[in-house]
CSV table of C-alpha atoms and ligand atoms in Angstrom, one decimal:
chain,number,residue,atom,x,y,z
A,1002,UNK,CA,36.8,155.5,285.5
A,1003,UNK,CA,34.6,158.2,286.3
A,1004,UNK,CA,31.3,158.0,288.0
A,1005,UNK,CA,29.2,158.4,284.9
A,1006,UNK,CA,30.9,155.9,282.5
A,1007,UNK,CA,28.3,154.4,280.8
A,1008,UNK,CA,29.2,151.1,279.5
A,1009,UNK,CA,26.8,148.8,281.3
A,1010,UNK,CA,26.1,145.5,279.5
A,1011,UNK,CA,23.7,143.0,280.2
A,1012,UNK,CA,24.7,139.7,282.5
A,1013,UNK,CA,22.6,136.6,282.0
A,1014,UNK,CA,20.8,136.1,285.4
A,1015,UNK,CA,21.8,132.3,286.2
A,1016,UNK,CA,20.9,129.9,288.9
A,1017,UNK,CA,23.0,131.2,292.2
A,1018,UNK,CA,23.1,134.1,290.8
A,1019,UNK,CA,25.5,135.4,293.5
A,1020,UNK,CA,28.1,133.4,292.4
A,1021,UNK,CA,27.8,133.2,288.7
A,1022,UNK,CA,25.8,136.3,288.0
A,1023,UNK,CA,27.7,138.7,290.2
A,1024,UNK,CA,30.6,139.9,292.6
A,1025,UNK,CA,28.5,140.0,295.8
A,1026,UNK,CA,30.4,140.3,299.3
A,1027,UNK,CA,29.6,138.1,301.9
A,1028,UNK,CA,31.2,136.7,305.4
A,1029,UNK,CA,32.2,133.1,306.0
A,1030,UNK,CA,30.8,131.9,308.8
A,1031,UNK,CA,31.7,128.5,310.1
A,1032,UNK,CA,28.7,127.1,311.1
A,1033,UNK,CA,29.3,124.5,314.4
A,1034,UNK,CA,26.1,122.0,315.1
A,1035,UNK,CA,25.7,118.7,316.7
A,1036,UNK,CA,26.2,115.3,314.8
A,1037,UNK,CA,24.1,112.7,316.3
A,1038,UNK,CA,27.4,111.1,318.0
A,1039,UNK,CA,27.6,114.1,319.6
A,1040,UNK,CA,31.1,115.6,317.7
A,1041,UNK,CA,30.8,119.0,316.4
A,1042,UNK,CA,30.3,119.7,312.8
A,1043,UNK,CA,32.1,122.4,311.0
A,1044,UNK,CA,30.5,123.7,307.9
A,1045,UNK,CA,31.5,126.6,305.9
A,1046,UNK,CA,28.4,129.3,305.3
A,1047,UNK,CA,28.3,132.6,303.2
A,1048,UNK,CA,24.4,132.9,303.7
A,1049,UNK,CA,24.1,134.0,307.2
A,1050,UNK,CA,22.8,137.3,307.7
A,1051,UNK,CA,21.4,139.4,310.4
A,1052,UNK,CA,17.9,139.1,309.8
A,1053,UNK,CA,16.3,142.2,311.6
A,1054,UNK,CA,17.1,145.9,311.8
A,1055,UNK,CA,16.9,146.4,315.3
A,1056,UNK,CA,14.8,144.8,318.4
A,1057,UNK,CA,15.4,141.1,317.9
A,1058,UNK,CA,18.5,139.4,317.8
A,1059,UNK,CA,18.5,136.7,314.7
A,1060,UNK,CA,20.7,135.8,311.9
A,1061,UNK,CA,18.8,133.8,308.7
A,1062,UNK,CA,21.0,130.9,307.3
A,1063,UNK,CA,20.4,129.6,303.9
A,1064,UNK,CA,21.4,126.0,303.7
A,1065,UNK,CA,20.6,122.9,301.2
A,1066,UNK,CA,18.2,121.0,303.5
A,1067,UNK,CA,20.6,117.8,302.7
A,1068,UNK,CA,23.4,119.5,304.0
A,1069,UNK,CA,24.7,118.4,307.9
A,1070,UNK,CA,23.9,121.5,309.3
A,1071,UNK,CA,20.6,121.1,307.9
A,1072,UNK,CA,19.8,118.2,309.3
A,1073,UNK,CA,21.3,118.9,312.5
A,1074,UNK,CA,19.9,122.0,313.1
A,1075,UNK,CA,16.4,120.0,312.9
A,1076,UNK,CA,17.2,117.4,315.2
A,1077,UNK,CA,19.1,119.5,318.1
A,1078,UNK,CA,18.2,123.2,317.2
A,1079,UNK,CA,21.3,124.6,318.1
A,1080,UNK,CA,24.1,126.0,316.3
A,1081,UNK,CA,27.8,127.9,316.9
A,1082,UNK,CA,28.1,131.1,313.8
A,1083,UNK,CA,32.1,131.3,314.2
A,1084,UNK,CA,33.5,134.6,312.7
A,1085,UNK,CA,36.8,133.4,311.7
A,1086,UNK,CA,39.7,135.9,310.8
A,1087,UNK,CA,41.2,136.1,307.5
A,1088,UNK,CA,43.8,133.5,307.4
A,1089,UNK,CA,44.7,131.8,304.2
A,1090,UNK,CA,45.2,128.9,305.3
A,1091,UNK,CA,41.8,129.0,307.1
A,1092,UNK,CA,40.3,129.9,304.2
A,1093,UNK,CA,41.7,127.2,302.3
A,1094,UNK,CA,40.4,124.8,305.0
A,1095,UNK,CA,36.7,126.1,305.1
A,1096,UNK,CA,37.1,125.2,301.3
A,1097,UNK,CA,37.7,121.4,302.1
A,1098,UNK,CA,35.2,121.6,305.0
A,1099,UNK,CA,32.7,123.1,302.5
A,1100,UNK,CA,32.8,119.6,299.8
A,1101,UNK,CA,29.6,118.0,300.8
A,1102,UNK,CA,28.4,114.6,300.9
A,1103,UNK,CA,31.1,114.0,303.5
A,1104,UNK,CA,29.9,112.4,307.1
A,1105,UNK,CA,31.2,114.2,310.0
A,1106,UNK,CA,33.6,111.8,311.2
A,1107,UNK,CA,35.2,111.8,307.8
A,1108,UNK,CA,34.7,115.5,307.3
A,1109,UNK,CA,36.5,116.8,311.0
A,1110,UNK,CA,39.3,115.0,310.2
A,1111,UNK,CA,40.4,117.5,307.5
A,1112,UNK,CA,39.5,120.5,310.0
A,1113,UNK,CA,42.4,122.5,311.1
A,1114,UNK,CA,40.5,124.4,313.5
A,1115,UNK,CA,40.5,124.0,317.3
A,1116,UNK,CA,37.5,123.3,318.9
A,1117,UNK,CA,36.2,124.3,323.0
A,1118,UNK,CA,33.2,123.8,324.8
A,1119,UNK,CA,30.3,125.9,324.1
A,1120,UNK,CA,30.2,129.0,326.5
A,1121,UNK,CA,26.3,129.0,326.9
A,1122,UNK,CA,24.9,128.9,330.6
A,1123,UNK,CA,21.6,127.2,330.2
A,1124,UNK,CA,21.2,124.7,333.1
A,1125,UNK,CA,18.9,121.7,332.5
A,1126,UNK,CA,19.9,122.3,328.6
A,1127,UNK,CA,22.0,121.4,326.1
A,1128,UNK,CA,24.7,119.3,324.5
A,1129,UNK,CA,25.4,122.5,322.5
A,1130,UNK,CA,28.2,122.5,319.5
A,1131,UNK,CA,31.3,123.3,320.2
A,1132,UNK,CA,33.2,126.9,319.2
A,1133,UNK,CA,35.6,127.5,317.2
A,1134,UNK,CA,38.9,128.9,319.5
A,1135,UNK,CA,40.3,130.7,316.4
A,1136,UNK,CA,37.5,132.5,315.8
A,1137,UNK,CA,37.1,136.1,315.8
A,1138,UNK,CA,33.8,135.6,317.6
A,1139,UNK,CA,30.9,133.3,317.6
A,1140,UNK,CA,26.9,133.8,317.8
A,1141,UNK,CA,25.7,130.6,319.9
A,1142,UNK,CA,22.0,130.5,318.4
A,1143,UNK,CA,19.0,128.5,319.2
A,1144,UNK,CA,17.0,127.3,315.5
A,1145,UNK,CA,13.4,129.1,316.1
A,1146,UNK,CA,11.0,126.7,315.0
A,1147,UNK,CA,8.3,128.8,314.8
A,1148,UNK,CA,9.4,130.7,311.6
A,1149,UNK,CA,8.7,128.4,308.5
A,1150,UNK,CA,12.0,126.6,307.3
A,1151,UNK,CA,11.3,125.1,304.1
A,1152,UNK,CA,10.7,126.5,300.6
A,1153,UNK,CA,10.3,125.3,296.9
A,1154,UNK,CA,13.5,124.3,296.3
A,1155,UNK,CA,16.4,122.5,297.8
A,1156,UNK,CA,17.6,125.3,300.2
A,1157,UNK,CA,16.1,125.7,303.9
A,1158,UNK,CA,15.8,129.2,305.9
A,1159,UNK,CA,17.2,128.9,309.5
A,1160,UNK,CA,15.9,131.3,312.0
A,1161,UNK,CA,18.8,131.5,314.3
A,1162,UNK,CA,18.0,133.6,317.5
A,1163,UNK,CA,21.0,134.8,319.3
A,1164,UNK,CA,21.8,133.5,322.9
A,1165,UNK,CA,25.2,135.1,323.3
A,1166,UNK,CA,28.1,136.3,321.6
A,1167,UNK,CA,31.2,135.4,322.9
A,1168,UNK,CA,34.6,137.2,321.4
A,1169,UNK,CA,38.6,137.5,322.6
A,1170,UNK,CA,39.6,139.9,325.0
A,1171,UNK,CA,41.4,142.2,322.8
A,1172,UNK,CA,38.4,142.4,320.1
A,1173,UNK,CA,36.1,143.0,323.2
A,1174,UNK,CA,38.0,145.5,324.5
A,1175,UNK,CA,38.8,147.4,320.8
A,1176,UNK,CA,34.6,146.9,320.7
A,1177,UNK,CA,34.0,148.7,323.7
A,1178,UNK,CA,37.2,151.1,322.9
A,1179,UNK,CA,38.1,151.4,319.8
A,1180,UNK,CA,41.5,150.7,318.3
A,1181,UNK,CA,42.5,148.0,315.9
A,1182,UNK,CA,39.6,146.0,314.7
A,1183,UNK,CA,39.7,142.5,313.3
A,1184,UNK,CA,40.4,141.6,309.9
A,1185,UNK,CA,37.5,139.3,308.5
A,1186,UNK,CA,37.2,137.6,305.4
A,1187,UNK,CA,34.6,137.9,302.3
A,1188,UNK,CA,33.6,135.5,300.2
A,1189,UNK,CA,33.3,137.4,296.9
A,1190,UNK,CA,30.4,135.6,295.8
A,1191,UNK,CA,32.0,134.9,292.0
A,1192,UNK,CA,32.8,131.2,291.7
A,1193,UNK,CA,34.7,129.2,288.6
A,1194,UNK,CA,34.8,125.8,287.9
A,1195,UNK,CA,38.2,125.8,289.3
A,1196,UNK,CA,38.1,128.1,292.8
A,1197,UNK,CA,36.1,130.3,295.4
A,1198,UNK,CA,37.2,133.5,295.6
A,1199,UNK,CA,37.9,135.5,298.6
A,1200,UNK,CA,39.0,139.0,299.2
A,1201,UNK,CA,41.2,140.4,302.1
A,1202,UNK,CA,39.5,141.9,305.0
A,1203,UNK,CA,41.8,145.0,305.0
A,1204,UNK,CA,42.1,147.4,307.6
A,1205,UNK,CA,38.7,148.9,308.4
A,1206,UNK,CA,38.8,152.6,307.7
A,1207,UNK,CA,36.1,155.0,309.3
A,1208,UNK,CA,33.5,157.9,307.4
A,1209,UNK,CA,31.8,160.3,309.7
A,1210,UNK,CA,28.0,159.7,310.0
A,1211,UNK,CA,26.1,162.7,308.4
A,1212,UNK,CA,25.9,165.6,311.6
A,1213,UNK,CA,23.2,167.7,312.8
A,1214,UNK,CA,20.3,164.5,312.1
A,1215,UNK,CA,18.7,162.8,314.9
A,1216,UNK,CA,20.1,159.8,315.6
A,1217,UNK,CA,18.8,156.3,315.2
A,1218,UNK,CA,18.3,153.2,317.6
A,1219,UNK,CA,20.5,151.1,317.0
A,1220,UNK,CA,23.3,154.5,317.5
A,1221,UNK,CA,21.7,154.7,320.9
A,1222,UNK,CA,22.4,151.2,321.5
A,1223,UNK,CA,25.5,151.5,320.3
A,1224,UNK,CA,26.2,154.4,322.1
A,1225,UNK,CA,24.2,153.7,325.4
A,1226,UNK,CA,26.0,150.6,326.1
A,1227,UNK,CA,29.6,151.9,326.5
A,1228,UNK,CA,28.5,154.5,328.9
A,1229,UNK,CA,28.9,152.0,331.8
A,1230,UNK,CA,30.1,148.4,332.1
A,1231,UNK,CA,27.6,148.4,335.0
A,1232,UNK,CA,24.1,149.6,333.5
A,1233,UNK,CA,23.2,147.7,330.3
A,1234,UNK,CA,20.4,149.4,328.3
A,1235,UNK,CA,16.8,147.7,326.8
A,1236,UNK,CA,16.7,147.6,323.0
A,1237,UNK,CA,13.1,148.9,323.8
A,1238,UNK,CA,14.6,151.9,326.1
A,1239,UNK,CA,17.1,152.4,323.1
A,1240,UNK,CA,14.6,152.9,320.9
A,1241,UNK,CA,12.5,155.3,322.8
A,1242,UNK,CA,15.5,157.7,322.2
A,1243,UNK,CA,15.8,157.4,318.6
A,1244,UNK,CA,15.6,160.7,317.4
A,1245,UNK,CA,17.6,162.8,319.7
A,1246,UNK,CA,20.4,165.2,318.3
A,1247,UNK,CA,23.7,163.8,318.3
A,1248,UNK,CA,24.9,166.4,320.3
A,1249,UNK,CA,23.0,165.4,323.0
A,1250,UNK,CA,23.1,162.2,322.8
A,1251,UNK,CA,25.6,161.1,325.3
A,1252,UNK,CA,24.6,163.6,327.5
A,1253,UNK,CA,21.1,162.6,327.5
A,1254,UNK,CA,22.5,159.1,328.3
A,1255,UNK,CA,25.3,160.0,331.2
A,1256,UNK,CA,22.4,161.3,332.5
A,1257,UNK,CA,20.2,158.2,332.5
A,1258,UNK,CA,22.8,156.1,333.5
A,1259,UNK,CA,24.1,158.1,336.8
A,1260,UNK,CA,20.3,158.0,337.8
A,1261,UNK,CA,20.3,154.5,337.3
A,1262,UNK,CA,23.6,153.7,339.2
A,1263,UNK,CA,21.9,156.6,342.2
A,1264,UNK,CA,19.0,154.2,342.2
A,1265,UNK,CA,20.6,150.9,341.9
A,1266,UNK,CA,19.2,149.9,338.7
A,1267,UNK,CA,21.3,147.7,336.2
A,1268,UNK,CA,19.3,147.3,333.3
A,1269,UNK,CA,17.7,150.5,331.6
A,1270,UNK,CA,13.9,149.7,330.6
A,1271,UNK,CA,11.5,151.6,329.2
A,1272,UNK,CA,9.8,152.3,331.9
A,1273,UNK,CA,12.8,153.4,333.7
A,1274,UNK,CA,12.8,156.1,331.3
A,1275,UNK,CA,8.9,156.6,331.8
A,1276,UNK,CA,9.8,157.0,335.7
A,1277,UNK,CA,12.5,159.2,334.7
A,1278,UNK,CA,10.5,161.4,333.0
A,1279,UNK,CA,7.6,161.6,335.3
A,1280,UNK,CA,9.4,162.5,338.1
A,1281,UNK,CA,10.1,165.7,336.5
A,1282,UNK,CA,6.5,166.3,334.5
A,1283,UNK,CA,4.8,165.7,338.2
A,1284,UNK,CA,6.4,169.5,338.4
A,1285,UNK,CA,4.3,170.8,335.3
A,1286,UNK,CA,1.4,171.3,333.9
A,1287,UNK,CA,2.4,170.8,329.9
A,1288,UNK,CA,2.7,167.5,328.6
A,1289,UNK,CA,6.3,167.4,327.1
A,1290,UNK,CA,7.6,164.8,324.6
A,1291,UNK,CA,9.9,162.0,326.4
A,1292,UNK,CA,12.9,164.2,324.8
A,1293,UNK,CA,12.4,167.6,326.1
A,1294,UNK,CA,11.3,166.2,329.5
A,1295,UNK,CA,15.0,163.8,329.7
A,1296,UNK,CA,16.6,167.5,328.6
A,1297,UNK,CA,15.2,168.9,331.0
A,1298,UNK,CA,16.1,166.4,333.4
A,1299,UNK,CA,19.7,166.4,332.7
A,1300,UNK,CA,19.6,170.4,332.4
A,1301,UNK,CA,22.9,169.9,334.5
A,1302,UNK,CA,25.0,168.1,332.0
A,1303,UNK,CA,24.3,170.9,330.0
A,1304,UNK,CA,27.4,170.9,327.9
A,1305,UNK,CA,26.7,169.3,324.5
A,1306,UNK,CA,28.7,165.8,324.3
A,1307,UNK,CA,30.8,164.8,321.8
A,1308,UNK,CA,29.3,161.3,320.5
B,1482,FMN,C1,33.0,129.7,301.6
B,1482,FMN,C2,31.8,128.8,301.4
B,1482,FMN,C3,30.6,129.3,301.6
B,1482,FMN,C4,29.4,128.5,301.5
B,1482,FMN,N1,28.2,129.0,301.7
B,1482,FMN,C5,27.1,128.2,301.6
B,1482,FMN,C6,25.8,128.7,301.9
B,1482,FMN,O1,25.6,129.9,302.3
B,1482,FMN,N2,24.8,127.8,301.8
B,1482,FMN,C7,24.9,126.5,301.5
B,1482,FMN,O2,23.9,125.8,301.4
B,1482,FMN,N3,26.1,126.0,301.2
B,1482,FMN,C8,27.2,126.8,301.3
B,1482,FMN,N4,28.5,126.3,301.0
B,1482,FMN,C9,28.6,124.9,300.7
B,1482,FMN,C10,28.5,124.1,302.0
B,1482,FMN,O3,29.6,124.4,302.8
B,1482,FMN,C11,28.6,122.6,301.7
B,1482,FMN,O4,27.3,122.2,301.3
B,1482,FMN,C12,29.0,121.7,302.8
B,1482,FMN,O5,28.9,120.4,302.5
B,1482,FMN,C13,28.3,122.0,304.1
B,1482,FMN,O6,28.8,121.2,305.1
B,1482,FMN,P1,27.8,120.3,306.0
B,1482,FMN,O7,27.2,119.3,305.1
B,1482,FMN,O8,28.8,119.7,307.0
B,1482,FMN,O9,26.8,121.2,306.6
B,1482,FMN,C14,29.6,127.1,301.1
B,1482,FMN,C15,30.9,126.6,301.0
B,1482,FMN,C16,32.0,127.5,301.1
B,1482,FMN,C17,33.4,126.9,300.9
C-alpha cells in the first residue's frame, strides 16, 4: 500500500477507546503493591507511562480506583513497575492476574511469577512490594500524594516517582554497552469479547538520529552517563549542555568527566560546570556562552568524537 492511499473511513469513537476504537501499542507492566496482610499483589497494567520529558523521574498509572492496586497504593504508597519479557506463557498469566474482583490471596495463587524482596535501601522505611525475579526490570516507585489522584470517573491517576531501577546483569551491561536488547511485550490495545491481543517484541532494530543538529538533554544524559562508571551526571548539568553539536559531544563530556575524576568529584552538578567554566573566563575579558567557554576548555580533546 503506498503512502498516499486514501481510503480512510470513519471509526465510531467508543468508551476505551484504546481498546475498541483503535490498535494502540502499549507495555504491560506488572504492577507489585502491598495487600494489607503484607503479600505482594500482582496486577497486570498497560497504562503506565513515563510522565515527564526530562528532569523528573515519574511514571502516571491509570487504574480503576476499585482495583487492588488502587487501593493499595492509597494505603502504603508504594509500588514495584515489573517490565516482564515477552513470554507466552507470561502473557497468558498476566491475563488471569488481570480478572478483577479477585482478593489477593485468591488471586497469587494463579501467579506463575517468582517473587524477591524489594531492592530499595531506605532505612527506617518500608514494607515495600516485592519484585518480580523474571522481570526484565522493575521501577520501585513511591505514590506522590501531592499530585491530584482522582477524576470524574471510575479511573485514578497515580503519580509514581521513581526510587530506583533495578535490572539483570546482562540487560545492564547491553544498557551501558550495547548488544542484544530485551524482547518486551505490547499490549495492542484492540480487545474482543473473546481475547487481549498482544504483539511480539521483536528484535529492536536501530535508525540514525538526524546529524549535524544540536543535541538534546536527555542525549546528553544518555550519553554523559556511560562516559564513566565512576562520575554520574545531574539531570540539571545535562541539561545545561543541550544544544551542543553532536560532534562534540563526547568530547565536551570526556572532558568534564577527567576534570571531575582530577578533582575528585563523583556527581557532575551544575555548578561543577559553572566552576568549570569560570576557571577559564577568569582569563578573559568577553563573556562567552557556557558552550564556547567548555570548547575552549577542552581545546585539547580537540578531535571531534564519534557519539
Ligand atoms: C494486559 C492487561 C493490561 C491492563 N491494563 C489496565 C490498565 O492500564 N488500567 C486498569 O485499570 N486496568 C488494566 N487491566 C485490568 C486490570 O489488570 C484488572 O482490573 C485487575 O483486576 C487488576 O488487578 P488488581 O485488582 O490486583 O489491581 C489490564 C489487564 C490486562 C490483562
Amino acid at each position: 500500500m503506498s503512502a498516499a492511499h486514501d481510503d480512510f473511513e470513519d471509526v465510531k469513537i467508543l468508551d476505551n477507546f484504546y481498546q475498541t476504537s483503535s490498535f494502540f501499542p502499549m507495555p504491560v507492566v506488572l504492577v507489585g503493591t502491598l495487600a494489607e496482610s503484607g503479600q505482594t499483589n500482582l496486577g497486570p497494567y498497560s497504562l503506565c507511562f513515563p510522565h515527564v520529558v526530562s528532569g523528573q523521574h515519574a511514571m502516571m498509572l491509570i487504574a480503576r480506583g476499585t482495583s487492588n492496586t488502587a487501593a493499595n497504593l492509597r494505603r502504603t504508597g508504594v509500588a514495584s513497575l515489573n517490565f516482564i519479557p515477552d513470554d507466552r506463557a507470561f502473557l497468558e498469566n498476566c491475563v488471569i492476574l488481570g480478572f478483577p474482583g479477585e482478593t489477593t490471596e485468591e488471586k497469587m495463587k494463579n501467579s506463575v511469577f517468582t517473587v524477591l524482596p524489594s531492592r530499595r535501601e531506605a532505612p527506617g522505611a518500608g514494607p515495600f512490594p516485592n519484585i518480580v525475579a523474571e522481570a526484565v526490570q522493575v521501577f520501585e516507585c513511591t505514590w506522590d500524594r501531592s499530585h491530584p489522584h482522582e477524576t470524574h470517573g471510575l479511573e485514578h491517576h497515580y503519580l509514581l516517582r521513581i526510587e530506583r531501577i533495578v535490572m539483570h546483569a546482562k540487560w545492564r551491561k547491553a544498557l551501558l554497552e550495547g548488544g542484544e536488547f530485551p524482547r518486551l511485550p505490547i499490549d495492542y490495545g484492540y480487545r474482543d469479547s473473546m481475547h487481549f491481543w498482544f504483539t511480539k517484541g521483536r528484535k529492536p532494530w536501530p535508525v540514525d538520529l538526524p546529524r549535524g543538529h544540536g543535541v538534546d538533554a536527555g542525549t546528553v544524559m544518555y550519553q554523559a552517563n556511560r562516559i564513566d562508571p565512576e562520575v554520574t551526571w545531574q539531570p540539571e548539568a545535562c541539561a545545561e549542555l543541550a544544544g551542543v553539536p553532536r560532534v562534540f559531544l563526547k568530547t565536551v563530556l570526556t572532558g568534564c568527566v577527567d576534570r571531575a575524576k582530577a578533582a575528585g568529584v563523583k556527581v557532575i552538578t551544575p555548578e561543577f560546570l559553572h566552576q568549570l567554566r569560570d576557571k577559564r573566563a577568569a582569563d578573559r575579558a568577553a563573556p562567552l556562552s557556557l558552550l564556547a567557554k567548555l570548547k575552549q576548555v577542552f581545546a585539547k580533546h580537540d578531535a571531534p568524537g564519534t557519539p
